[in-house]
PDB file of C-alpha atoms and ligand atoms in Angstrom:
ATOM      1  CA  UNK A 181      -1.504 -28.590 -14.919  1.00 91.00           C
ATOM      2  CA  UNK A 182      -1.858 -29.624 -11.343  1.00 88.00           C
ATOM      3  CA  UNK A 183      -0.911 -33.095  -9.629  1.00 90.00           C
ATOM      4  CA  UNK A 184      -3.804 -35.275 -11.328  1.00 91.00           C
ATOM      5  CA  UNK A 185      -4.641 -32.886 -14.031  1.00 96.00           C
ATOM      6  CA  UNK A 186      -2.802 -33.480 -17.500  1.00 97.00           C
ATOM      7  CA  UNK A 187      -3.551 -31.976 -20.642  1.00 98.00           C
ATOM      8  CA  UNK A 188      -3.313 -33.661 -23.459  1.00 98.00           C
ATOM      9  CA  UNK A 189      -2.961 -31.458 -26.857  1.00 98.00           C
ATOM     10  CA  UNK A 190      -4.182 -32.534 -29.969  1.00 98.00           C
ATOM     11  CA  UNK A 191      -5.561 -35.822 -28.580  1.00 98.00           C
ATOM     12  CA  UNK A 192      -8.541 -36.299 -29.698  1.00 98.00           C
ATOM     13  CA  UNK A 193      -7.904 -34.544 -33.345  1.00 98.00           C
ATOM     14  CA  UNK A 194      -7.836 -38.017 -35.508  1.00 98.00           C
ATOM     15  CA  UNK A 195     -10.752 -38.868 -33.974  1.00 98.00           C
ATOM     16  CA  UNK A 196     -12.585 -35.094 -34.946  1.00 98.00           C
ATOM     17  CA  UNK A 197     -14.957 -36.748 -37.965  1.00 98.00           C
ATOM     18  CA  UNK A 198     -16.370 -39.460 -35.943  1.00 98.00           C
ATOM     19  CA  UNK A 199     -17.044 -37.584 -32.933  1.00 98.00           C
ATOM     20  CA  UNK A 200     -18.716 -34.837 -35.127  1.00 98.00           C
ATOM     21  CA  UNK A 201     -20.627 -37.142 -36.905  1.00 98.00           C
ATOM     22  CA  UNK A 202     -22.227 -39.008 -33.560  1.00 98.00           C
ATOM     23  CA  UNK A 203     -22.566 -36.105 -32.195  1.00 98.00           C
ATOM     24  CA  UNK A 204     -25.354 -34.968 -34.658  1.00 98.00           C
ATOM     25  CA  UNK A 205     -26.952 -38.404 -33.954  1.00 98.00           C
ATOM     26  CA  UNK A 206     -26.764 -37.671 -30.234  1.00 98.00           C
ATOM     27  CA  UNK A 207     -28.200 -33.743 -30.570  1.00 98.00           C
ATOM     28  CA  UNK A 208     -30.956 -34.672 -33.480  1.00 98.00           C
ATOM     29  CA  UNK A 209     -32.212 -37.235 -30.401  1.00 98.00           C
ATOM     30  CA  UNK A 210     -31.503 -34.755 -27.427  1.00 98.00           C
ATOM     31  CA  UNK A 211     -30.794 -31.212 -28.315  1.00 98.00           C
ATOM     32  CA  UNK A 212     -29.072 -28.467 -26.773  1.00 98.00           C
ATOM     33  CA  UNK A 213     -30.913 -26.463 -24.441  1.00 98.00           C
ATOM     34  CA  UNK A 214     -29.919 -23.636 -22.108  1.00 98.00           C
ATOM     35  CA  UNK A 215     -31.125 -25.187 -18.440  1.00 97.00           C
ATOM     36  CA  UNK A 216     -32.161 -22.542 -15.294  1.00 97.00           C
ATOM     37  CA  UNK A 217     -29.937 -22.992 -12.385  1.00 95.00           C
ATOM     38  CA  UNK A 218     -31.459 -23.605  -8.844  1.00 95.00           C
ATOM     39  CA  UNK A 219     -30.422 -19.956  -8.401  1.00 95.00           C
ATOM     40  CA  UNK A 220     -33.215 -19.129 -11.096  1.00 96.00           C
ATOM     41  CA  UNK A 221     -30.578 -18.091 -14.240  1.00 95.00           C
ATOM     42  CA  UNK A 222     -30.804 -18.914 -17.616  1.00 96.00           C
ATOM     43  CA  UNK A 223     -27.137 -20.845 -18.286  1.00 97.00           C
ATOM     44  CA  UNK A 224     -25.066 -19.255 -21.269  1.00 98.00           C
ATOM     45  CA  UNK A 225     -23.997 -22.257 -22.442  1.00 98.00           C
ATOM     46  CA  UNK A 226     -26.619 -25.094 -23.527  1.00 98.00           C
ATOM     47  CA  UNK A 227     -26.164 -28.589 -22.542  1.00 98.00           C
ATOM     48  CA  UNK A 228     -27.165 -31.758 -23.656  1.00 98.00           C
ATOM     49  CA  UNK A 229     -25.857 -35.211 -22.629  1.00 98.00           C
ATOM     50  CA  UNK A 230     -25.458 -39.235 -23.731  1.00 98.00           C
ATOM     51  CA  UNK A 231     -24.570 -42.502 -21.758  1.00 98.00           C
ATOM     52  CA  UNK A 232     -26.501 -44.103 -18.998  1.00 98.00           C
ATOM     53  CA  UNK A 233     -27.252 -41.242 -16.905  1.00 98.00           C
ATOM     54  CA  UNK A 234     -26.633 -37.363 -18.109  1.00 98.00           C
ATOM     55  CA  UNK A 235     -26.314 -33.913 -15.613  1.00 97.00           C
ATOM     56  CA  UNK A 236     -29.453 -31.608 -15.627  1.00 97.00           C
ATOM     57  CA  UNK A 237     -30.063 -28.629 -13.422  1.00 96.00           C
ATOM     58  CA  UNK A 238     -33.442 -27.100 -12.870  1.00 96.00           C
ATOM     59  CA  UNK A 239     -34.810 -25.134  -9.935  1.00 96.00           C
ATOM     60  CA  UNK A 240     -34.644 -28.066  -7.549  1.00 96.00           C
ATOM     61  CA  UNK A 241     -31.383 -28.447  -8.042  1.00 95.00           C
ATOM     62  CA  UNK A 242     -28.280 -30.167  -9.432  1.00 95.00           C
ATOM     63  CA  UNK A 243     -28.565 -34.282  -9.918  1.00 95.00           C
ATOM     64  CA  UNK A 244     -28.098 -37.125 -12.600  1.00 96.00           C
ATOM     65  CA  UNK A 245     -30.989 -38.642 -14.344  1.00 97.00           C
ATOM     66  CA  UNK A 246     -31.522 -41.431 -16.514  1.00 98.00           C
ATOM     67  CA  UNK A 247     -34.582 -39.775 -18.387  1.00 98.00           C
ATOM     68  CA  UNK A 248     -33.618 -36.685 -20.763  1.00 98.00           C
ATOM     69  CA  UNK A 249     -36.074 -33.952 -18.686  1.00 97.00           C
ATOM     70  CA  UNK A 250     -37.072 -32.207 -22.785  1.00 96.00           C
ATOM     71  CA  UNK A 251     -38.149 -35.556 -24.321  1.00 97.00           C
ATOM     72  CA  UNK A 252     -39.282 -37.593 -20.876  1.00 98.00           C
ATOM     73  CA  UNK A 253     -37.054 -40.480 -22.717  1.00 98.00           C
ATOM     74  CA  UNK A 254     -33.889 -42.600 -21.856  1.00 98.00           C
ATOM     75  CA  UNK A 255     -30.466 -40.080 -22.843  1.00 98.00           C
ATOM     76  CA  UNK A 256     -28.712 -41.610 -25.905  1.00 98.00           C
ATOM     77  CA  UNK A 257     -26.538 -44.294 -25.535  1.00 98.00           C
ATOM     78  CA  UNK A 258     -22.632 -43.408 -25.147  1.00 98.00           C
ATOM     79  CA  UNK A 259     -21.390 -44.056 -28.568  1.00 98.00           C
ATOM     80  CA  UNK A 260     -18.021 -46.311 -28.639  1.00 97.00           C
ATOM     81  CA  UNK A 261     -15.831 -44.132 -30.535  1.00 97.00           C
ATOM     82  CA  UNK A 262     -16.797 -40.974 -27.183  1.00 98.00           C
ATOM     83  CA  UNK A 263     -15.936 -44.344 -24.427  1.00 98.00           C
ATOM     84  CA  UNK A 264     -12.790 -45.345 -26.508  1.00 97.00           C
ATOM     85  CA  UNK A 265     -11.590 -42.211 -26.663  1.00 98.00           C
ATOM     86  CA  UNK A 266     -12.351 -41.381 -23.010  1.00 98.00           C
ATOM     87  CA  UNK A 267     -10.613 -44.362 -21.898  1.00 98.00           C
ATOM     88  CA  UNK A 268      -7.119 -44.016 -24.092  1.00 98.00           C
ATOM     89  CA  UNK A 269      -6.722 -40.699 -22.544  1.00 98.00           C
ATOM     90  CA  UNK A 270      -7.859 -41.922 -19.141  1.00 97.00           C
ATOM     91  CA  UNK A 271      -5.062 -44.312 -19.142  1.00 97.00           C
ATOM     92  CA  UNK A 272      -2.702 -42.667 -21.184  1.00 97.00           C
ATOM     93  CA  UNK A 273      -2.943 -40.135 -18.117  1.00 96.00           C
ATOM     94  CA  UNK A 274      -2.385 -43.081 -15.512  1.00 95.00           C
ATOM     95  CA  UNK A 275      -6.002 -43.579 -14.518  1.00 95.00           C
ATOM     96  CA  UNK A 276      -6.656 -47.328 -16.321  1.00 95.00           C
ATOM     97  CA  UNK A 277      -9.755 -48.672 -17.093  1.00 89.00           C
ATOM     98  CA  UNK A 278     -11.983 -45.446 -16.854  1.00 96.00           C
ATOM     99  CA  UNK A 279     -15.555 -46.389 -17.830  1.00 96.00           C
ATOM    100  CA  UNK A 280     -17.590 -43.440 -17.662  1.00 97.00           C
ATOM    101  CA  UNK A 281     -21.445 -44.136 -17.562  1.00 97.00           C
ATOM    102  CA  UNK A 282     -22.056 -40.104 -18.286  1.00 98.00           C
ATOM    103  CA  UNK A 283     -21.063 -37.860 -21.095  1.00 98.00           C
ATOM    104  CA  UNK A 284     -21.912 -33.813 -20.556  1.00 98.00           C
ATOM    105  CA  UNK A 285     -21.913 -32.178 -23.897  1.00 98.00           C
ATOM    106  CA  UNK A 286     -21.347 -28.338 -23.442  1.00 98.00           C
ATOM    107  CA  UNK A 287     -21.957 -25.644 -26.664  1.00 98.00           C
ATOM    108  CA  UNK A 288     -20.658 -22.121 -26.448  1.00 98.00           C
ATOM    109  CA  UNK A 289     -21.398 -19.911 -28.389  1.00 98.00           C
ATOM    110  CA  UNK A 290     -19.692 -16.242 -28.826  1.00 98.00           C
ATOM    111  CA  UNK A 291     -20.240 -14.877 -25.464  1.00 98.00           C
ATOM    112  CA  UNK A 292     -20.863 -17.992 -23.470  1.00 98.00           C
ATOM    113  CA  UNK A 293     -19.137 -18.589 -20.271  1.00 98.00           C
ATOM    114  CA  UNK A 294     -18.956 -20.706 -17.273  1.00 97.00           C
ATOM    115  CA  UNK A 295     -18.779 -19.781 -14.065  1.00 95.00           C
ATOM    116  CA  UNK A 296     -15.834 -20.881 -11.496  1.00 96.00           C
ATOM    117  CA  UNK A 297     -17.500 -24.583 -10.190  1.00 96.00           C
ATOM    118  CA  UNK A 298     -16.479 -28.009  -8.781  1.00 95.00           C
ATOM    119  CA  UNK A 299     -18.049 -31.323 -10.211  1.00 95.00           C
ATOM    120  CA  UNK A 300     -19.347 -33.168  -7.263  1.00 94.00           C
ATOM    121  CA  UNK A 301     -22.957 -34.518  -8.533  1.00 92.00           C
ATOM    122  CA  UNK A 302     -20.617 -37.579  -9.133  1.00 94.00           C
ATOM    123  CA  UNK A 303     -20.994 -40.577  -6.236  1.00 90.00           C
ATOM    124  CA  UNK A 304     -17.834 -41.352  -6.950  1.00 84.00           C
ATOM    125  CA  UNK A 305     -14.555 -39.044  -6.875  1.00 91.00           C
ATOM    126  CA  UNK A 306     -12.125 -42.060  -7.285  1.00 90.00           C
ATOM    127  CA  UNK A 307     -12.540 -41.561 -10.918  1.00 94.00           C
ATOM    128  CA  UNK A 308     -11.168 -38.952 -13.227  1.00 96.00           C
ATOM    129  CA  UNK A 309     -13.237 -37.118 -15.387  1.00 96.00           C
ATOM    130  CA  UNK A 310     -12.449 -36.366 -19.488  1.00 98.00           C
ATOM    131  CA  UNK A 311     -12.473 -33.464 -21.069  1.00 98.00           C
ATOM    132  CA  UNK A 312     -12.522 -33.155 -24.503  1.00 98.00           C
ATOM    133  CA  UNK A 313     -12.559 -30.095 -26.596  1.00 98.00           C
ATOM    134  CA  UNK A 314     -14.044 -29.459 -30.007  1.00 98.00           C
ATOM    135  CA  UNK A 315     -14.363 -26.136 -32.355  1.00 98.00           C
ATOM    136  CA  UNK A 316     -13.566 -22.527 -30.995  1.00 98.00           C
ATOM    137  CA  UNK A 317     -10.380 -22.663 -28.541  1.00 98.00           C
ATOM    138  CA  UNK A 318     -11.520 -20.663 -24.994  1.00 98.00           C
ATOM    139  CA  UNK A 319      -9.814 -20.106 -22.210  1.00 98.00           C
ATOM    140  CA  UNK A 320     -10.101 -22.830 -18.942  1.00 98.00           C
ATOM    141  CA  UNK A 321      -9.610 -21.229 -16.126  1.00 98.00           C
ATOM    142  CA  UNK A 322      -8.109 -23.793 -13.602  1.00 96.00           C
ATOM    143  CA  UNK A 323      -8.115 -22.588  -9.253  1.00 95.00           C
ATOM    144  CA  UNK A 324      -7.808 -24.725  -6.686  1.00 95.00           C
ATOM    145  CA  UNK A 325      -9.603 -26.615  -3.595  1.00 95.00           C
ATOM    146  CA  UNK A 326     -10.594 -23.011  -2.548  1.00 96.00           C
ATOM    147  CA  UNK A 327     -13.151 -20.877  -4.636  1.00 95.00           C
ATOM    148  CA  UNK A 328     -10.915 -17.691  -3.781  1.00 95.00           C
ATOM    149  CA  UNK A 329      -7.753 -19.406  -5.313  1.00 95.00           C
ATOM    150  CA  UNK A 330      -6.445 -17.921  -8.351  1.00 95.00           C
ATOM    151  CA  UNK A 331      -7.228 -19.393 -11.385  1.00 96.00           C
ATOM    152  CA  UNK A 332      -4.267 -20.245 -13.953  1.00 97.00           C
ATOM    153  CA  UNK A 333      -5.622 -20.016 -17.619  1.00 98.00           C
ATOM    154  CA  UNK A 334      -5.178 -22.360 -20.671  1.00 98.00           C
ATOM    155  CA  UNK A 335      -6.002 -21.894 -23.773  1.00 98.00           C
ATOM    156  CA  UNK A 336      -8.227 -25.218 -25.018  1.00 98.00           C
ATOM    157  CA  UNK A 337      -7.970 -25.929 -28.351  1.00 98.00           C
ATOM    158  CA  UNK A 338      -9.778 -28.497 -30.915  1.00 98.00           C
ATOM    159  CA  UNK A 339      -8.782 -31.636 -30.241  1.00 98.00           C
ATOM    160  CA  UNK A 340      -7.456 -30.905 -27.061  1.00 98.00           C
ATOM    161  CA  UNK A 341      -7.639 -33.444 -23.893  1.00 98.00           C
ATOM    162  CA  UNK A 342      -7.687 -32.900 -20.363  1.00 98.00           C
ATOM    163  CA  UNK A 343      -7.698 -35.299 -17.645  1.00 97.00           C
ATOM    164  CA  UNK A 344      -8.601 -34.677 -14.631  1.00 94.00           C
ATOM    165  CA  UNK A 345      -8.562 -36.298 -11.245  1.00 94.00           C
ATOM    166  CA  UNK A 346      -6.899 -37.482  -7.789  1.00 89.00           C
ATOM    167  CA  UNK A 347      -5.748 -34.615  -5.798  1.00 92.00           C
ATOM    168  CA  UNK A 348      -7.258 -31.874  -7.918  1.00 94.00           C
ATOM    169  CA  UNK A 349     -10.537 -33.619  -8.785  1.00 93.00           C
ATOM    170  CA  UNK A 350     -12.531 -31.114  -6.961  1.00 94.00           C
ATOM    171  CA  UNK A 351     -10.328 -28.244  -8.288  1.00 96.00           C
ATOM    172  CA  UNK A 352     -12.626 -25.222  -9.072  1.00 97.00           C
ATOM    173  CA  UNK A 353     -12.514 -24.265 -13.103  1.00 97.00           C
ATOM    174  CA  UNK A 354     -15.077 -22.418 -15.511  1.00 98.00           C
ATOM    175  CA  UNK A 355     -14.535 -20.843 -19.099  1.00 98.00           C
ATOM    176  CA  UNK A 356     -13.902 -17.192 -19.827  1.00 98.00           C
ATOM    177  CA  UNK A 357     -16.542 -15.915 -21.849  1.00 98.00           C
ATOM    178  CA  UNK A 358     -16.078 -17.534 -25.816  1.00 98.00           C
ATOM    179  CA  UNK A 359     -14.304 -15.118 -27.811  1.00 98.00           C
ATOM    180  CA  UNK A 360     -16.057 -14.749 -31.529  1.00 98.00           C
ATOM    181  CA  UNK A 361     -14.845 -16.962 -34.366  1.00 98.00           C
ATOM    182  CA  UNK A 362     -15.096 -19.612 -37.033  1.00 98.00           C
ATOM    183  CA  UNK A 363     -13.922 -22.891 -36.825  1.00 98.00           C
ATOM    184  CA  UNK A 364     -13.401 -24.952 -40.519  1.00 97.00           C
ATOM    185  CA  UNK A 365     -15.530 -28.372 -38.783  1.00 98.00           C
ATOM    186  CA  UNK A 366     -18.175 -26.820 -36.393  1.00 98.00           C
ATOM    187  CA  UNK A 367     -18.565 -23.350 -37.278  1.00 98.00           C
ATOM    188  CA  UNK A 368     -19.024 -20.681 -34.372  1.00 98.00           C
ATOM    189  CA  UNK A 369     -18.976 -22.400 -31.294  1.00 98.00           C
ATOM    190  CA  UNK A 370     -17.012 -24.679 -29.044  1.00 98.00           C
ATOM    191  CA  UNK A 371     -18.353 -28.168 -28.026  1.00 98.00           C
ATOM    192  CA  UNK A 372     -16.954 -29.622 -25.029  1.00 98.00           C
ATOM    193  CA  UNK A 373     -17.655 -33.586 -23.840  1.00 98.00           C
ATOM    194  CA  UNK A 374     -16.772 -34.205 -20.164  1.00 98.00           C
ATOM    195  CA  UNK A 375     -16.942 -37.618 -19.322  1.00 98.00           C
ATOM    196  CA  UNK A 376     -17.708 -38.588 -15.771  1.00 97.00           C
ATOM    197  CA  UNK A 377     -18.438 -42.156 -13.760  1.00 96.00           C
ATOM    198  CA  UNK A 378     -21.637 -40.438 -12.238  1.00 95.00           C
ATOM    199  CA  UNK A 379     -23.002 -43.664 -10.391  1.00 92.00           C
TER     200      UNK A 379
HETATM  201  C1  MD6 B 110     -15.827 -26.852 -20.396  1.00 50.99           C
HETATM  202  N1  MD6 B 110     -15.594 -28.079 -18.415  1.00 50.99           N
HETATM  203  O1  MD6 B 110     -14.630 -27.008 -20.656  1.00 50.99           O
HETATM  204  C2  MD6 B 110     -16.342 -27.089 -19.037  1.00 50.99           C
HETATM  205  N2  MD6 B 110     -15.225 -29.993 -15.467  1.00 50.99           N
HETATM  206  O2  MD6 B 110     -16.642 -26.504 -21.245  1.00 50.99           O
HETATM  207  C3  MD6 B 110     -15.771 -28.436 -17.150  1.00 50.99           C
HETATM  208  O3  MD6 B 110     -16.583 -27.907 -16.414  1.00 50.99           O
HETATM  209  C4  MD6 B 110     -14.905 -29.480 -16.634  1.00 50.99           C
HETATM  210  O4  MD6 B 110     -13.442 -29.433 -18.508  1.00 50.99           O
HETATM  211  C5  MD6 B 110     -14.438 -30.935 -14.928  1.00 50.99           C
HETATM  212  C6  MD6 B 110     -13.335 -31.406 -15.548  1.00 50.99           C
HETATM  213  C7  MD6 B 110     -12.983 -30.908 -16.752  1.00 50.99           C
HETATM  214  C8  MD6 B 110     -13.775 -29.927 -17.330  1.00 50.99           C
HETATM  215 FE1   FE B 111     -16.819 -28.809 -14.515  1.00 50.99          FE
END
């Protein structure tokens, strides 16, 4: 995609039962919710989060924080199969021995977009970040160091992989909004895991 950025098709696709199946652990304990920006808007897509630390917005602002902000408890823990997975296609990308500490879960439904963004609530940009795609395909949309450059599109499918880091690890990207559909394991939205090392 970029120098740094590889996608990975199909990666994560053997793993799809497993991941579904702790991910209803992780959103019976921590559901999805749809946060308010510091700008004051409502996001489209709900987030919800696992691992040591998880990424929460509010009206103060943009941070990590240990405590889930809905339940005033500890985010779930990082299940093994979401780190092993992270870290085969950290490495297989040539970033070894990835160990994220934070895993953003993303759900879009029909409609649901993201605005262009960089990730830098991270300390540390050294490491790559995961990105893991589940259910409905969308489209990335993947710029450069500059808000104002371009964006190139990719269609993201289930299973899909991208790595992300070095030189374009403070690319800007976002998600057109979802286009409508069913998908045969998780119905009518796309899930997306992005696995940082936040601290
Ligand atoms: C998404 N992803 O695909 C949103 N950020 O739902 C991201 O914002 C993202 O996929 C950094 C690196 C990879 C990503
Ligand atoms: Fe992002």
């Amino acid at each position: 995609m970029a120098d740094g950025a590889v996608l990975l098709r199909g990666f994560a696709r053997a793993d799809e039962q497993v991941l579904l199946a702790a991910l209803r652990e992780i959103t019976a304990a921590a559901p999805f919710r749809h946060m308010v920006t510091p700008g004051g808007y409502q996001m489209s897509v709900a987030i919800t989060n696992c691992g040591d630390v998880g990424w929460v917005t509010d009206r103060s602002g943009y941070r990590y924080d240990a405590v889930d902000p809905g339940s005033g408890k500890p985010w779930p823990a990082m299940p093994s199969a979401f780190r092993a997975l992270a870290a085969r296609a950290a490495a297989e990308a040539g970033f070894p021995a990835f160990a994220p500490d934070a895993c953003l879960i993303n759900r879009y439904e029909p409609g649901a977009r993201l605005s262009l963004h960089q990730d830098r609530d991270e300390r540390d940009f050294a490491s790559p970040i995961v990105s893991v795609s589940l259910g409905l395909p969308a489209i990335f949309l993947f710029g450069g160091l500059k808000r104002s450059d371009k964006p190139q599109r990719y269609r993201l499918e289930h299973g899909d992989v991208v790595v992300w880091g070095g030189p374009s690890r403070l690319f800007f990207h976002g998600v057109a909004p979802l286009a409508d559909g069913e998908h045969a394991l998780h119905g009518r939205v796309r899930v997306n895991l992005t696995f940082r090392r936040a601290r």
